[in-house]
Amino acid sequence: MDSSGLLRLRGVVKRFGTFTALKGIDLDIAEGEFFTIVGPSGSGKSTMIRLLVGMDEVSEGEIWLRDKRIDQTPANLRPTCMVFQSLALFPHMTVGQNIEFPMKIRKEAPAKRRARAEELLDLLRLPQSYYDKRISQCSGGERQRVALARALAFDPEILFFDEPLSALDYRLRKTLEKELKDLHARTGKTFVYITHSLEEAMVMSDRIAIMKDGQFEQIAVADQIYSAPVSRFVAEFMGEVNLFPLHAGADGKIASPTLSVRPGVELADLTPGHEGLLMVRPEYLRLADGGGFDFTLSGVVHGEYALGSRIQYEIETENGMVTVEKLREDRLSAAEGQTVTLGFNAANTHFIGDAA
Amino acid sequence: MTTSRSTRIVLYVYGILVIAFLYLPLISVGFASVSQARYLSFPIKRYSTKWYGEALASSTVSDLLTTSLSVAVLVTLISVVVAFFGALAFARYHWRFRTTFQKLILLPIFFPQTVLGLALLMWFNSLGIIPSWKTAVVAHLVWIAPIATLIVAIRAYSFDPALEEAARDMGAGTFTILREVTLPLLMPGLVSAGLFAFLLSWGNFPLSLFTTGADSTLPEWLYAKMVSGYSPLVPTLGVMSVVGSFVLILAAFAVAWLVRANRDAKVAQD
């Protein structure tokens, strides 16, 4: 057993009756890492976190924490802690009693518990007067901080998060995403975060794992997942994307049924005789009036949508609807219904091979 | 919406009639209990509390109260324990035939109590058990434990199972979770279930009639005395029985109020 990671999964399988929720997961999470598992609902991410904290048992495989195998250890004996989606704050206790709960279980002295709770209120930027408040008197964001303080009071080796921000409104979510990232930096703890929101994952994580049908599609840093997805699923999951079918003849010449390709263009990953999808993100498409682009196609402007700082256009082409995004100050000088030619360069694309 | 004058008058009259219909009989029993006359007659000529004095001195009355109280207290305790585990089993675990079992358990509530009492009496006889106040406890439980379970289950269904999981995740064992999380959160349900169980047992007549054997509870005695050999103690004991129930309810409210006030005082300290 190699021991490179703090948390290591080897061939973890979870079955519910005849349904296999996790199909042989291998994973290494490093100490101090902010690791996020993203996937649509039903992808197995919630099952995964329940196995990791010990609320469900693995069907096959091993989970190691440092040099200890923990997959058979019950949740209450594992040195890990989770922030629940519902936060699971005890409604019959005050903020202070909630935070002190794990220390009370460990039978620490009341004075020591109180001192630590006060430290944690400071760390989470909650006023000391909150110690005696009831949970029902706290706002959504404050409850979030209390739940974090309580989890930190447990002093876990790994802190797990099960979509804790999903019930909050957009503005508060954005603030708390940054606070969580900041908290991660200040505490130096290992965070393992589960979410269905890619935006959340991108803002906070060191590495992201994309999950689909009980398996990982890709594990990489955020930037790489965005710019170089390994599959159509990952590309589409990671925000707006345009995909064009592409193939290379035996002579290496690239052709596409929907794109005009400039002669001599080469793509590193496209070898002669193969085909796949060319991915380009909406922000890399330009109006190609003057020419000079590796790939061009024409279409009719179909719609224009304001996204705040950016404007999104939908252009109807032979390839279906193509999405273009521009900064507000660079808005396209084309009206709805007008025919335009769009262009982009090979450097801004990513090729997804035929297997995917 | 504004109510017109005439609608308001109709509503007031309606309300007063309903209240009068509900409480006048009870109030008249109260008056009867303080009449010095031996037989019930209105208007009351001379008021007196002598029957209360006699009731408190009577050994029959203390026997009746002891029997009724023993049955009600035992029924309350057992119902609450059964309701606690039953409600958790329904709300927390998913097992085969769960919903069928749930419906079967609740069915006795809808049986006519006389039929239930008769059936239980026949059952005790065929088992060779001599009916006494102890068999009445069993009979009351058949009808009351399901109601108590229903009351606790409503509370148990509304409580997030993640709370117990979170406690376990933070190192708490099964017993600690029960003591620190499950019991405190179900407490309002358990208290109301206990209150209901006590009041339903205390006032129960049909089940007791069939199953107490030679023993007699307060409602049974009241009925027997009305049918044959009226005693002026009847309205007196009736009032005492109602007052007992009210005291219990008031005590429960007082405890709830004290708990809340105590909590608010703690919060207000800063």
XYZ file of N, CA, C and O in Angstrom, chain A residues 241-247 254 256 259 261 265 267 270 275-281 294-295 319 344-346 348-353:
132
model
N -20.535 25.576 -23.689
C -19.470 25.065 -24.528
C -20.021 24.855 -25.935
O -21.212 24.635 -26.128
N -19.134 24.979 -26.933
C -19.515 24.649 -28.309
C -18.673 23.463 -28.748
O -17.458 23.448 -28.557
N -19.325 22.456 -29.325
C -18.625 21.249 -29.751
C -18.887 21.033 -31.245
O -20.030 21.112 -31.695
N -17.786 20.789 -31.971
C -17.931 20.580 -33.415
C -17.316 19.236 -33.777
O -16.185 18.936 -33.374
N -18.022 18.419 -34.573
C -17.430 17.151 -35.014
C -16.259 17.422 -35.970
O -16.310 18.364 -36.761
N -15.225 16.586 -35.844
C -13.988 16.848 -36.587
C -13.326 15.508 -36.878
O -13.405 14.599 -36.049
N -12.693 15.393 -38.025
C -11.924 14.165 -38.272
C -10.675 14.479 -39.081
O -10.602 15.520 -39.750
N -7.276 17.933 -41.748
C -8.433 18.048 -40.857
C -9.642 18.572 -41.616
O -9.518 19.525 -42.395
N -14.214 19.085 -41.285
C -15.385 19.052 -40.408
C -16.621 19.259 -41.258
O -16.597 20.055 -42.199
N -17.612 23.038 -40.088
C -16.651 24.139 -39.954
C -15.820 24.263 -41.219
O -15.507 23.261 -41.862
N -12.191 24.801 -42.342
C -10.895 24.680 -41.682
C -9.832 25.276 -42.591
O -9.777 24.965 -43.781
N -3.902 23.680 -40.833
C -4.125 23.715 -39.376
C -3.833 22.346 -38.783
O -4.189 21.325 -39.358
N -3.855 19.934 -35.107
C -4.265 19.779 -33.707
C -3.420 18.662 -33.114
O -3.340 17.565 -33.677
N -5.129 15.210 -32.470
C -5.885 14.551 -33.542
C -4.918 13.885 -34.510
O -4.225 14.534 -35.269
N -11.254 10.599 -35.318
C -12.252 11.664 -35.267
C -12.594 11.985 -33.815
O -12.200 11.258 -32.897
N -13.333 13.065 -33.637
C -13.709 13.453 -32.278
C -14.444 14.767 -32.291
O -15.055 15.143 -33.302
N -14.411 15.453 -31.137
C -15.129 16.720 -31.011
C -14.149 17.833 -30.699
O -13.244 17.670 -29.881
N -14.319 18.953 -31.382
C -13.500 20.125 -31.109
C -14.301 21.027 -30.178
O -15.434 21.402 -30.472
N -13.692 21.331 -29.030
C -14.395 22.138 -28.049
C -13.856 23.562 -28.056
O -12.642 23.769 -28.055
N -14.768 24.526 -28.065
C -14.338 25.913 -27.881
C -15.344 26.595 -26.955
O -16.550 26.458 -27.107
N -14.809 27.280 -25.934
C -15.674 27.980 -24.979
C -16.230 29.253 -25.631
O -15.569 29.848 -26.501
N -8.367 30.055 -37.798
C -8.147 28.654 -38.164
C -9.459 27.971 -38.537
O -9.514 27.124 -39.409
N -10.521 28.336 -37.805
C -11.834 27.721 -38.062
C -12.861 28.825 -38.204
O -12.856 29.799 -37.449
N -24.227 23.725 -37.387
C -23.837 22.873 -36.256
C -24.855 22.965 -35.115
O -24.623 22.530 -34.021
N -12.497 31.170 -34.819
C -11.686 30.952 -33.614
C -10.420 30.217 -33.997
O -10.314 29.669 -35.100
N -9.440 30.234 -33.116
C -8.142 29.653 -33.428
C -7.882 28.357 -32.676
O -8.414 28.140 -31.584
N -7.049 27.520 -33.281
C -6.751 26.205 -32.709
C -6.212 26.310 -31.286
O -6.485 25.465 -30.436
N -7.099 28.113 -28.927
C -8.142 28.280 -27.924
C -9.116 27.107 -27.866
O -10.187 27.218 -27.291
N -8.735 26.025 -28.531
C -9.642 24.884 -28.559
C -9.048 23.721 -27.793
O -7.876 23.740 -27.407
N -9.902 22.730 -27.581
C -9.437 21.493 -26.974
C -10.097 20.361 -27.737
O -11.287 20.406 -28.015
N -9.286 19.357 -28.105
C -9.833 18.260 -28.883
C -10.168 17.076 -27.967
O -9.360 16.655 -27.146
N -11.399 16.577 -28.096
C -11.821 15.414 -27.305
C -11.879 14.222 -28.258
O -12.664 14.216 -29.210
N -11.033 13.249 -28.035
C -10.864 12.122 -28.951
C -12.091 11.241 -29.068
O -13.056 11.377 -28.315
